[in-house]
Coordinates of C-alpha atoms and ligand atoms in Angstrom, one line a residue:
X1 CA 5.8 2.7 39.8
X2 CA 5.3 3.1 43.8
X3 CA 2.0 4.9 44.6
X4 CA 1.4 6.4 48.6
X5 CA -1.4 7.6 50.3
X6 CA -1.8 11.4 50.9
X7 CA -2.9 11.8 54.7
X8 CA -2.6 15.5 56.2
X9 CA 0.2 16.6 53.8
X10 CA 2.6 13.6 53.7
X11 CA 2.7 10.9 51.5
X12 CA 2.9 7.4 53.2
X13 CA 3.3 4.3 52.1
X14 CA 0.0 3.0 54.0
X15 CA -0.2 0.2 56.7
X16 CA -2.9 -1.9 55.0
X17 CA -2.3 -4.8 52.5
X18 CA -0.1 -4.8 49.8
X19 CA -1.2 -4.3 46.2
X20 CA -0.4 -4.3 42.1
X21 CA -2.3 -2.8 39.4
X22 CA -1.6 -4.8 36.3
X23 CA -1.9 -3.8 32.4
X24 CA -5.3 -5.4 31.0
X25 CA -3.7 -5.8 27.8
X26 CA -1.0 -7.5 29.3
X27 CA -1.9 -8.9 32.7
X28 CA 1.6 -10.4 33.7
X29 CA 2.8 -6.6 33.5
X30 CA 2.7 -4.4 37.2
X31 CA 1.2 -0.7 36.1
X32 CA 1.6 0.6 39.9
X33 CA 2.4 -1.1 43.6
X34 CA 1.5 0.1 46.8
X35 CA -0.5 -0.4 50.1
X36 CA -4.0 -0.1 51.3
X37 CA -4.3 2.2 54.0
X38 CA -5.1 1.6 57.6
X39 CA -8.4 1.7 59.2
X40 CA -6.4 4.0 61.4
X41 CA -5.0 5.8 58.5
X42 CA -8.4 6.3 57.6
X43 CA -9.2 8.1 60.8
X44 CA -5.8 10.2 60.5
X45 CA -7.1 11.4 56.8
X46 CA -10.4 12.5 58.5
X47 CA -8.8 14.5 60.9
X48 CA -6.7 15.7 59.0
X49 CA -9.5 16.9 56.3
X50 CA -11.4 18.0 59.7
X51 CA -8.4 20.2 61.0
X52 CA -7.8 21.8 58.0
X53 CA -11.5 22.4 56.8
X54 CA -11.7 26.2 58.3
X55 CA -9.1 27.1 57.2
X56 CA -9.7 26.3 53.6
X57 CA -13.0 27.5 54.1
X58 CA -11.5 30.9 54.9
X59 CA -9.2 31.4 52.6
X60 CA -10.2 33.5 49.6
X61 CA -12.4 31.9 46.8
X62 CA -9.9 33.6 44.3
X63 CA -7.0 32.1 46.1
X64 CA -8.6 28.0 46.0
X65 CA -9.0 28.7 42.3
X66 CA -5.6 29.3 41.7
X67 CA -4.6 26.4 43.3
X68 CA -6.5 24.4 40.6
X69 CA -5.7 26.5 37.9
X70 CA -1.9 25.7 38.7
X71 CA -2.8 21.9 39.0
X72 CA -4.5 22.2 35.9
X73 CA -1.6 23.2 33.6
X74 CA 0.6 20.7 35.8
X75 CA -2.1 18.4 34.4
X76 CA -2.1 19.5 30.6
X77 CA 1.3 19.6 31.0
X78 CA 1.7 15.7 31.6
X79 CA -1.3 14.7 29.3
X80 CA 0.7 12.6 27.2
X81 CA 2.8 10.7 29.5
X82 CA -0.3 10.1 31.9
X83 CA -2.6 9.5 29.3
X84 CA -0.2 6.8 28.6
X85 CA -0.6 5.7 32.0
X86 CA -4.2 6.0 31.9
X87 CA -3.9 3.5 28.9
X88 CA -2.1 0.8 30.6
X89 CA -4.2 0.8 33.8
X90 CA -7.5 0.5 32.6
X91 CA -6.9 -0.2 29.0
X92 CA -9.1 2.3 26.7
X93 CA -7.0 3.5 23.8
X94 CA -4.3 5.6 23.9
X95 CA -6.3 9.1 22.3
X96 CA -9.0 8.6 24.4
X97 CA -6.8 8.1 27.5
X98 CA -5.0 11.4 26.7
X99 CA -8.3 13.5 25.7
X100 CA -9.5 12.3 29.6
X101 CA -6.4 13.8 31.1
X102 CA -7.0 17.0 29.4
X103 CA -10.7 17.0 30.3
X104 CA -9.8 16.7 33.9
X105 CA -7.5 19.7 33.5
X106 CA -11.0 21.5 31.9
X107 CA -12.7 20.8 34.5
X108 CA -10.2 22.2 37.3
X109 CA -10.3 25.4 35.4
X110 CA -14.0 25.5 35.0
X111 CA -14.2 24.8 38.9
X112 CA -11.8 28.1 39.2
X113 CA -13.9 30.2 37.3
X114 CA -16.6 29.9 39.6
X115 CA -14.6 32.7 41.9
X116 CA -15.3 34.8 39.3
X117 CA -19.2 33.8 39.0
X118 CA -22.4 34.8 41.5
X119 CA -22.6 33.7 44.1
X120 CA -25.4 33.6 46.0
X121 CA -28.7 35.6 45.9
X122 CA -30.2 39.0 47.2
X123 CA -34.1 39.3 47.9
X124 CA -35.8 42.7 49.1
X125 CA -37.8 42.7 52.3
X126 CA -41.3 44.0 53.7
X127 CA -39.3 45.4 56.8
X128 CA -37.6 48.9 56.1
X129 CA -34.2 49.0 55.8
X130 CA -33.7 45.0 55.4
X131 CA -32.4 42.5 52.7
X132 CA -32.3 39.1 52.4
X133 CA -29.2 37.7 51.5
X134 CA -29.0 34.0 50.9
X135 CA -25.0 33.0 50.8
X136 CA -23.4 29.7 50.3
X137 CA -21.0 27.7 52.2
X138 CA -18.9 24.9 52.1
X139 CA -20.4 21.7 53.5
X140 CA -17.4 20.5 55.5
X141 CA -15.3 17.2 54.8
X142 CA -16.7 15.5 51.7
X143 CA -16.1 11.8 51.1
X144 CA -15.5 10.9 47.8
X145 CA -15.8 7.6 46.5
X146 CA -15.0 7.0 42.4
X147 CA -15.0 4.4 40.2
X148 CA -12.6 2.8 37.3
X149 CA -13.6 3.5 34.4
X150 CA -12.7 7.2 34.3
X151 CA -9.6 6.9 36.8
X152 CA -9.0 10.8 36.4
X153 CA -11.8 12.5 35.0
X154 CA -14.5 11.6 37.6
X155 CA -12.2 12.4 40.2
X156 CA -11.8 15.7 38.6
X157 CA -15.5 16.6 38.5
X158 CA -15.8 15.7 42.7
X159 CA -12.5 17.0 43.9
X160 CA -12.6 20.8 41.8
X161 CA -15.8 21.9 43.2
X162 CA -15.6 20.2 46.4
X163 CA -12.5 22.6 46.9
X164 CA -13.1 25.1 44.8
X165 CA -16.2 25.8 46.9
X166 CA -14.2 25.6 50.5
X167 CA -14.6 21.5 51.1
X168 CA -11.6 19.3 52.3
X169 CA -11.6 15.8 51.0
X170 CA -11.1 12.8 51.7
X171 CA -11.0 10.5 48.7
X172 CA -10.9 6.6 47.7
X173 CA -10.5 6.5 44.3
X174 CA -11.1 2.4 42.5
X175 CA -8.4 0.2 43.8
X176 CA -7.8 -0.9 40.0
X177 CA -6.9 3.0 39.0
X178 CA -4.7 3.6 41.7
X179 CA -1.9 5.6 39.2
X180 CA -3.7 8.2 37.7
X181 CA -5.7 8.7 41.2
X182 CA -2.0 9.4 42.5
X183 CA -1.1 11.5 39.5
X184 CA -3.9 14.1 40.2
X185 CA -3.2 13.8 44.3
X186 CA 0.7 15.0 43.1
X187 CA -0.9 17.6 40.6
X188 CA -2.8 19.3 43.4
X189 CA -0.4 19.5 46.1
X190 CA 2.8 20.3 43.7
X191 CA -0.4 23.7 42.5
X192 CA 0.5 24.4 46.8
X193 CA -2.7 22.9 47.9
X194 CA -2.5 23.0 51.8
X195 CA -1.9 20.0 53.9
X196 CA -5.0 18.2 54.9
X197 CA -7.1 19.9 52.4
X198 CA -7.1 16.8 49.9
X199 CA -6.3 13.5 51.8
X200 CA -6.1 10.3 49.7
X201 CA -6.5 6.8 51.1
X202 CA -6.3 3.6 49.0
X203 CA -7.8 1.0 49.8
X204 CA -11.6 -1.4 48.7
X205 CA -14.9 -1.8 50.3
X206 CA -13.6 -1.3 53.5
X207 CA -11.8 1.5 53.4
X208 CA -14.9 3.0 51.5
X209 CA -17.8 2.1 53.9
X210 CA -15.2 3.7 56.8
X211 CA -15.7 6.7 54.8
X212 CA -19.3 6.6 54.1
X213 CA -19.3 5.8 58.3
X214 CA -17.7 8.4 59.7
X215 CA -19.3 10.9 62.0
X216 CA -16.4 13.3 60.4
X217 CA -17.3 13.2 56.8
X218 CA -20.1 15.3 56.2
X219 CA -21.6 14.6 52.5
X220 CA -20.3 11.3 50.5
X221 CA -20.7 11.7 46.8
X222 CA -20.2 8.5 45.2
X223 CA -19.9 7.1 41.4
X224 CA -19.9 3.7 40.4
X225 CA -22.5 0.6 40.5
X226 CA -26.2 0.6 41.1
X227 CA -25.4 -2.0 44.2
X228 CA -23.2 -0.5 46.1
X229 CA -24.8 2.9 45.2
X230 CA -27.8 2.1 46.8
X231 CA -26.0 0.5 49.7
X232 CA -24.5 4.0 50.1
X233 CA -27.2 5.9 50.3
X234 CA -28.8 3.5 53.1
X235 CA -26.1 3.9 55.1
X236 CA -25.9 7.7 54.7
X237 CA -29.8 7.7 55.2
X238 CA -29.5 5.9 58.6
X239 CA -26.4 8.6 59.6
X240 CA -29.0 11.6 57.7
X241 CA -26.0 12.5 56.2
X242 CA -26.1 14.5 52.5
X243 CA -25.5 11.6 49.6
X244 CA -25.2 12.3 46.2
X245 CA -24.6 8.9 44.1
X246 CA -24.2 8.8 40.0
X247 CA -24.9 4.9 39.2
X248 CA -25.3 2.4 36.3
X249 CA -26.9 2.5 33.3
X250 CA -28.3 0.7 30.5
X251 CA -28.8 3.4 28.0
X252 CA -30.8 3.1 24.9
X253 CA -30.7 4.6 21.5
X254 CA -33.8 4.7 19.6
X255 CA -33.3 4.8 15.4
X256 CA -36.1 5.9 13.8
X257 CA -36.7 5.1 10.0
X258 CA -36.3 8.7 8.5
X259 CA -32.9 9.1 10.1
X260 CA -29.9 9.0 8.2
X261 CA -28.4 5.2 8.8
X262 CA -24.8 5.8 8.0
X263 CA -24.6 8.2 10.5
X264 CA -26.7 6.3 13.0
X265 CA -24.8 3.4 13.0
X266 CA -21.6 5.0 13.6
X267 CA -22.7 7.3 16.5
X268 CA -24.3 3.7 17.7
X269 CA -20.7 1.9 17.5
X270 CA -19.1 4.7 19.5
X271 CA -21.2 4.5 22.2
X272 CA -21.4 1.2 22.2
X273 CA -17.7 0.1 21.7
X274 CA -15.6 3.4 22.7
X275 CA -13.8 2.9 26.1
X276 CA -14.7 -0.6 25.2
X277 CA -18.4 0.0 26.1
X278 CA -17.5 0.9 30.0
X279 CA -18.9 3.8 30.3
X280 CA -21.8 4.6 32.3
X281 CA -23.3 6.5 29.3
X282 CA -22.4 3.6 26.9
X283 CA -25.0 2.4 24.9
X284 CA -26.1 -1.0 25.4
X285 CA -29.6 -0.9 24.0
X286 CA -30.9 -0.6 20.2
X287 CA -34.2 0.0 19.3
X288 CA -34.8 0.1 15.8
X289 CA -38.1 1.0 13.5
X290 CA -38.4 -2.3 12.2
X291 CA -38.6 -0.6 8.6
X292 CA -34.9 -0.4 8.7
X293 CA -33.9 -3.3 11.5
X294 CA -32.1 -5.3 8.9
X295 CA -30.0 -2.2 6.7
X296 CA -29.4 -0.5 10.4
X297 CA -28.4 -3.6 12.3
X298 CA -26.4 -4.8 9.2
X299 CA -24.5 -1.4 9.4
X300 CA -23.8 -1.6 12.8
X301 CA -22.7 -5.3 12.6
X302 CA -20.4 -4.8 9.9
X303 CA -18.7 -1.8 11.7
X304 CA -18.1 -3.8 14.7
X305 CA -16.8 -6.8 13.1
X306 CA -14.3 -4.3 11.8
X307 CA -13.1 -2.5 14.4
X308 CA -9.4 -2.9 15.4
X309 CA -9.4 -4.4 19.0
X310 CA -5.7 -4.9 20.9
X311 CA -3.5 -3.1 22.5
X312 CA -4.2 0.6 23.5
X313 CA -1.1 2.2 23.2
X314 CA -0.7 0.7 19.6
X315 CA -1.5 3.6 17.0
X316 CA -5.0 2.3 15.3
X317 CA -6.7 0.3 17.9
X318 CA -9.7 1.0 18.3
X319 CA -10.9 -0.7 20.9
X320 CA -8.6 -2.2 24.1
X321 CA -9.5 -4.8 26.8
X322 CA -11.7 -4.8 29.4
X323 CA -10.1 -3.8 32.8
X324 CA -9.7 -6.9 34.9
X325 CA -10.8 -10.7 34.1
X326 CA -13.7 -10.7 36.4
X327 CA -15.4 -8.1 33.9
X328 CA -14.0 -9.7 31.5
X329 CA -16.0 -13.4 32.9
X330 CA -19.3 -10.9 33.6
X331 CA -19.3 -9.8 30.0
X332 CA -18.8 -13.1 28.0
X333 CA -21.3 -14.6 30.8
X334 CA -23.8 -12.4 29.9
X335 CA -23.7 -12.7 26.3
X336 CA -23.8 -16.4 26.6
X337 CA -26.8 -16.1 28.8
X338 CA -28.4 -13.6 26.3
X339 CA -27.8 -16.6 23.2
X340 CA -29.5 -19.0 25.4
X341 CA -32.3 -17.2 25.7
X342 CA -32.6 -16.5 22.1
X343 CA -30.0 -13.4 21.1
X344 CA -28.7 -13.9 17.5
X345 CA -25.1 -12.6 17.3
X346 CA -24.7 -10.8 14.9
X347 CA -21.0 -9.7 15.5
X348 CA -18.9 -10.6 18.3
X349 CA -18.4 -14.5 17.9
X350 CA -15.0 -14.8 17.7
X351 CA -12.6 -14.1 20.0
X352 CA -10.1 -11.7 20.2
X353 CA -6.2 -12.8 20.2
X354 CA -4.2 -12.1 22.6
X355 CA -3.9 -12.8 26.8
X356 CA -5.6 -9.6 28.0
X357 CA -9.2 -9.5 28.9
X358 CA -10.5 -8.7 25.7
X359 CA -13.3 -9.3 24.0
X360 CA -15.2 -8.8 20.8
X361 CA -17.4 -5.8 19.8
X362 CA -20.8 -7.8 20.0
X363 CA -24.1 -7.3 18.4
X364 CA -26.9 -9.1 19.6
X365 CA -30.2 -9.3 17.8
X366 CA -32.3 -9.9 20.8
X367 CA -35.7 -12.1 20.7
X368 CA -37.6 -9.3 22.6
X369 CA -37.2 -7.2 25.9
X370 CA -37.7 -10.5 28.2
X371 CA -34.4 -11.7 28.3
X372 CA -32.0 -10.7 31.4
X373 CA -29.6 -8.2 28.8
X374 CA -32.4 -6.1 28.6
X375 CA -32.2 -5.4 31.9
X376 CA -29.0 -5.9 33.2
X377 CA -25.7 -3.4 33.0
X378 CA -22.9 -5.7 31.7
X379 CA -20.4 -2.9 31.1
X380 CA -18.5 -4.1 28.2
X381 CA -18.8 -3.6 24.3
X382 CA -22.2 -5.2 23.8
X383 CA -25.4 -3.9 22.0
X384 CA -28.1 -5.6 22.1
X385 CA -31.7 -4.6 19.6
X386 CA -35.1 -5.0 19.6
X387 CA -37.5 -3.4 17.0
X388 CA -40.2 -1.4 17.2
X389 CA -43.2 0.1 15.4
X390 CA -43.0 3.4 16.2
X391 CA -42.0 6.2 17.6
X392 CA -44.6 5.7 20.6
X393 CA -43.5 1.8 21.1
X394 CA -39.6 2.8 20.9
X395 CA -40.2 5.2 24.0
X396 CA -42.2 3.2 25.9
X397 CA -39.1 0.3 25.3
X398 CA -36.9 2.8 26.3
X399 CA -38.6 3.3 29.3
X400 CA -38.8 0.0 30.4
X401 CA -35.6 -0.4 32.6
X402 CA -34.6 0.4 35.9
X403 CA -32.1 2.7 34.9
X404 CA -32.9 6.0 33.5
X405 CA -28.9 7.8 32.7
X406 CA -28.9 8.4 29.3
X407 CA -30.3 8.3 26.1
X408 CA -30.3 8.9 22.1
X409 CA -32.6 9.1 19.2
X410 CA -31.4 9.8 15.8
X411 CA -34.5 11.1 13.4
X412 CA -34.8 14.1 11.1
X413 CA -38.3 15.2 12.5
X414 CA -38.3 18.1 15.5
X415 CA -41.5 17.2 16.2
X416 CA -40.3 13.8 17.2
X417 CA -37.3 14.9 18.9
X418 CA -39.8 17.3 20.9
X419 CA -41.7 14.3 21.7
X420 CA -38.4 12.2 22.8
X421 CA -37.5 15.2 25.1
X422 CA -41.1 15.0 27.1
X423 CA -41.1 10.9 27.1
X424 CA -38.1 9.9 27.9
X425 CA -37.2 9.2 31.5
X426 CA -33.3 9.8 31.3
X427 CA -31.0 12.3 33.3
X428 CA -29.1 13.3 29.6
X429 CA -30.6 12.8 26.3
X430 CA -28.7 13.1 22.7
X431 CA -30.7 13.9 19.8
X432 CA -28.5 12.9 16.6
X433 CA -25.3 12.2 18.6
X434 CA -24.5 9.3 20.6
X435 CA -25.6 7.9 24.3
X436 CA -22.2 8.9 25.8
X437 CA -20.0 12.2 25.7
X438 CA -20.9 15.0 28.7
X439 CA -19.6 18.7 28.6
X440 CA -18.5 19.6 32.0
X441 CA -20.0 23.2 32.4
X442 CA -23.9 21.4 32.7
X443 CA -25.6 19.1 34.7
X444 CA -24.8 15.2 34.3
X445 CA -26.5 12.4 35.8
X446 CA -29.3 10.1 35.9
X447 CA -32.6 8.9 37.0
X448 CA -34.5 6.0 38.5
X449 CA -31.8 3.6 39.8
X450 CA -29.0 5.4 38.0
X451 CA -28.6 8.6 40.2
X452 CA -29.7 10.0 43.7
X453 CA -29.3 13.5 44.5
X454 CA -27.8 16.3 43.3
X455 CA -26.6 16.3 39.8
X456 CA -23.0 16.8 38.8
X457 CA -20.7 18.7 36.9
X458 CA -21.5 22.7 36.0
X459 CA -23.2 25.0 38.6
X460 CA -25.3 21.9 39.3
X461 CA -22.2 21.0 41.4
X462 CA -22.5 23.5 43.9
X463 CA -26.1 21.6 44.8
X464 CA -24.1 19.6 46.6
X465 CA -21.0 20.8 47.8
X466 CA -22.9 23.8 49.1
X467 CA -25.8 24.4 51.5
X468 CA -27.3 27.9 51.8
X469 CA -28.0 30.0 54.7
X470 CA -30.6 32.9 54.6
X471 CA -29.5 35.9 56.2
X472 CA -32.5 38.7 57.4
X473 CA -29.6 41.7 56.8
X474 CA -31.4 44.7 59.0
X475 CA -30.0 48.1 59.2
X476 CA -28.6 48.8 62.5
X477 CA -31.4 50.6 65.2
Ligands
NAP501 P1 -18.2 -0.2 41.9 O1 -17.7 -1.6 41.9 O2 -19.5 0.1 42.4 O3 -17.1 0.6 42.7 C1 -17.1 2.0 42.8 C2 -16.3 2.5 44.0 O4 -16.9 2.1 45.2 C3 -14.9 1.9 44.0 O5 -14.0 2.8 44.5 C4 -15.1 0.7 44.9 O6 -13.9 0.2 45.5 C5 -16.0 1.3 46.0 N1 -16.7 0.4 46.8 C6 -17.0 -0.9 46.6 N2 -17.8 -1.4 47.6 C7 -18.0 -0.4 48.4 C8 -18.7 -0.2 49.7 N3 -19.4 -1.3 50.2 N4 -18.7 0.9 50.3 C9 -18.1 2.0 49.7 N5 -17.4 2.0 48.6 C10 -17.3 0.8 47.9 O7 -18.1 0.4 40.4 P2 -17.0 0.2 39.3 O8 -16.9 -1.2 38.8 O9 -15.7 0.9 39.8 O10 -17.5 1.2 38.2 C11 -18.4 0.8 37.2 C12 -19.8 1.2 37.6 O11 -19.9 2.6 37.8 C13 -20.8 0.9 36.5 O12 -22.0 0.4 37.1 C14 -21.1 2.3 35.9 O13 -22.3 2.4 35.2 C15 -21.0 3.1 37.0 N6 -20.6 4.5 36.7 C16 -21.5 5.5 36.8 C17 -21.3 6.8 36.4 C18 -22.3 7.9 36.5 O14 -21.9 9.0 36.5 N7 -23.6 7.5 36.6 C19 -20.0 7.1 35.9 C20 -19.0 6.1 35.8 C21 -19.4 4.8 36.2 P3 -13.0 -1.0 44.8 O15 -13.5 -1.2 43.4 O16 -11.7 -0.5 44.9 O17 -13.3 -2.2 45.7

């Protein structure tokens, strides 16, 4: 399959170098070919964005939500076949790859319902005769930069409200996803999305930082690492230019001994091992009262060494590779380094057959919080536990990271969820449910080093991809 770029209405091949996307579960096989763009097709998709901004701006709330409403049943319409896509390009299972394709169609109809929402505010004033309206307005050309791991969904929950609220786009989407980022470019401009109103570039660092650079971007929202998160916001600092970056995580879940263990360890395998732990919500961290450390680790162990890892568009599999053999090499690194500091696997130690990048669902009984896992994101199907004493120590070990996305804590007493809710220092916290899983009508994102700026997703979107202006509204003399 050929992808092009989308640059003021026309699809181009792109000037840039030439690349493949290939199958994780089977690296030998091409997914999608196609070409970087330009540096000076990077400046054509900004003006573009740039000439077409007022007039999007202008046009009718109701009539930018229709747009994604149409692209939204284009969307559900092809959820099977591109879910199928999904699966072969970055290698989660086949159900969850189609579940994202419908989510991103959710989301493009949630974004169009905000036509129908407030929107804005009305205040009274001292002088006679006056009211103070404070209305919203689109903030101009947003650059959107997304990650891998959820190839259409996260470019879902930056592209619907950045148009839906009157922004053009231009957008780089993870030069290992290229397929589905094309599949949702062709969804919105088949809806009748104007030309230059969404312009899509392909393309690495490079073509990202040209984003992030340009005087004619006006706001970059970002998602993907902590590193080049931060490096992102630097640069938009120095330029004073709006940032809004979701970032890594490495999210704990806290089991507590009068919680029910069965269920525990389940939720505790799905967010560890679903999407083969790369999710920025995935759990990566245990901490278990140590009154139940051996049943609840022994749960979890035996679930994982039982899971059904291999190809993702096989019915059954449960788990599928990791997305390219460099995270492949960071994962098994990392749980090597982990054992020679003093991990005990407890599941995970063989490996898995076959020539993608897979590798086991691991469980690592960790010698305490000093070794590197602790603190470092690996991004793959690892959990690693410590134990506590309580519910006090289990916070304060949840605490001590860098990170601060997401969370759980599975117990049966409100009082100690209560407690979880005031101590915990995450941007999303699941009581009873596991570290992963977002609605999109209500704010996502993190804390600390995982997010900067305004949250995501629901009405906290418009944080961002609005700014307000005050109007003092006087009768006339
Ligand atoms: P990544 O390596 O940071 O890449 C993210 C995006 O930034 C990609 O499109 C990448 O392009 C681009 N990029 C790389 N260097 C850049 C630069 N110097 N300037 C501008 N753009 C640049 O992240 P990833 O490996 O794709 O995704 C996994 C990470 O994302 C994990 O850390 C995960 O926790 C995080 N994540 C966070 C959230 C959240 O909401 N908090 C959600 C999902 C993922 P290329 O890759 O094409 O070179």
């Amino acid at each position: 399959m050929d992808v092009l770029n989308l640059i003021g209405g026309r699809w181009v091949e792109g000037e840039g170098e030439e690349f493949a996307d290939t199958n994780p579960a089977r690296p030998g096989e091409v997914v999608a070919r196609g070409r970087f763009a330009s540096a000076a097709e990077v400046e054509r998709a900004v003006a573009a964005a740039r000439s077409a901004a007022p007039g999007w701006a202008a046009t009718p709330h109701h009539a930018r939500a229709a747009v994604l409403v149409a692209a939204a049943d284009l969307v559900d319409a092809s959820a099977d076949e591109w879910g199928a896509e999904l699966a072969r390009e970055e290698g989660k299972t086949l159900p969850e790859a189609v579940a994202e394709v419908r989510g991103a169609a959710r989301i493009l109809r949630y974004h169009a319902g905000e036509a129908d929402r407030e929107s804005g505010e009305i205040f009274a004033s001292p002088r006679p005769g006056e009211n103070v309206l404070v209305v919203r307005k689109p903030v101009g050309v947003a650059g959107l930069i997304t990650p891998f791991n959820f190839p259409i969904v996260i470019p879902a929950w930056k592209i619907a409200p950045a148009l839906g609220y009157g922004n053009t786009v231009v957008w780089k989407p993870s030069s290992l996803v290229p397929l589905l980022a094309y599949r949702l470019a062709q969804a919105l401009t088949s809806a009748g999305l104007p030309d230059g109103v969404l312009n899509l570039v392909y393309g690495e660092a490079e073509v990202g930082s040209a984003i992030v650079d340009h005087p004619g971007v006006d706001a970059v929202s970002f998602t993907g690492s902590t590193a080049v998160g931060r490096a992102v916001i630097a640069r938009c600092g120095e330029l004073g230019k709006p940032v809004q970056t979701e970032m890594g995580g490495k999210n704990a879940s806290i089991v507590l001994a009068d919680a029910d263990l069965e269920h525990a360890a389940e939720q505790v395998c799905l967010g560890a091992f679903r999407s083969t732990g790369q999710k920025c919500t995935a759990t990566s961290r245990l901490i278990v009262a140590s009154q139940v450390a051996d049943e609840l680790l022994e749960r979890v162990a035996d679930r994982a060494a039982r899971l059904v890892v291999g190809d993702p568009l096989e019915s059954g599999v449960e788990m599928g590779p990791l997305v390219s053999s460099a995270a492949r090499d960071r994962v098994t690194s990392g749980v090597a380094q982990a054992v020679e500091e003093g991990a005990k696997p407890l599941a995970g130690t063989s490996p898995v057959d076959g020539q993608g990048w897979f590798v086991p669902p691991t469980v690592l009984d960790l010698p305490g919080i000093g070794v590197d896992y602790w603190h470092t994101e690996l991004f793959g199907p690892v959990v690693g536990a410590v134990r506590a004493s309580g519910v006090e120590e289990a916070l304060e070990l949840a605490n001590l990271s860098d990170h601060g996305l997401s969370a759980a804590i599975f117990t049966r007493d409100l009082g100690v969820a209560l407690r979880a809710v005031e101590g915990l220092d995450v941007g999303v916290l699941h009581i009873n449910s596991e570290s992963a899983g977002t609605f999109p009508y209500v704010p996502f994102g993190g804390v600390k080093q995982s997010g900067f700026g305004p949250k995501e997703q629901g009405r906290a979107a418009r944080e961002f991809f609005t700014h307000t202006m005050t109007v003092y509204l006087g009768a006339p003399a």
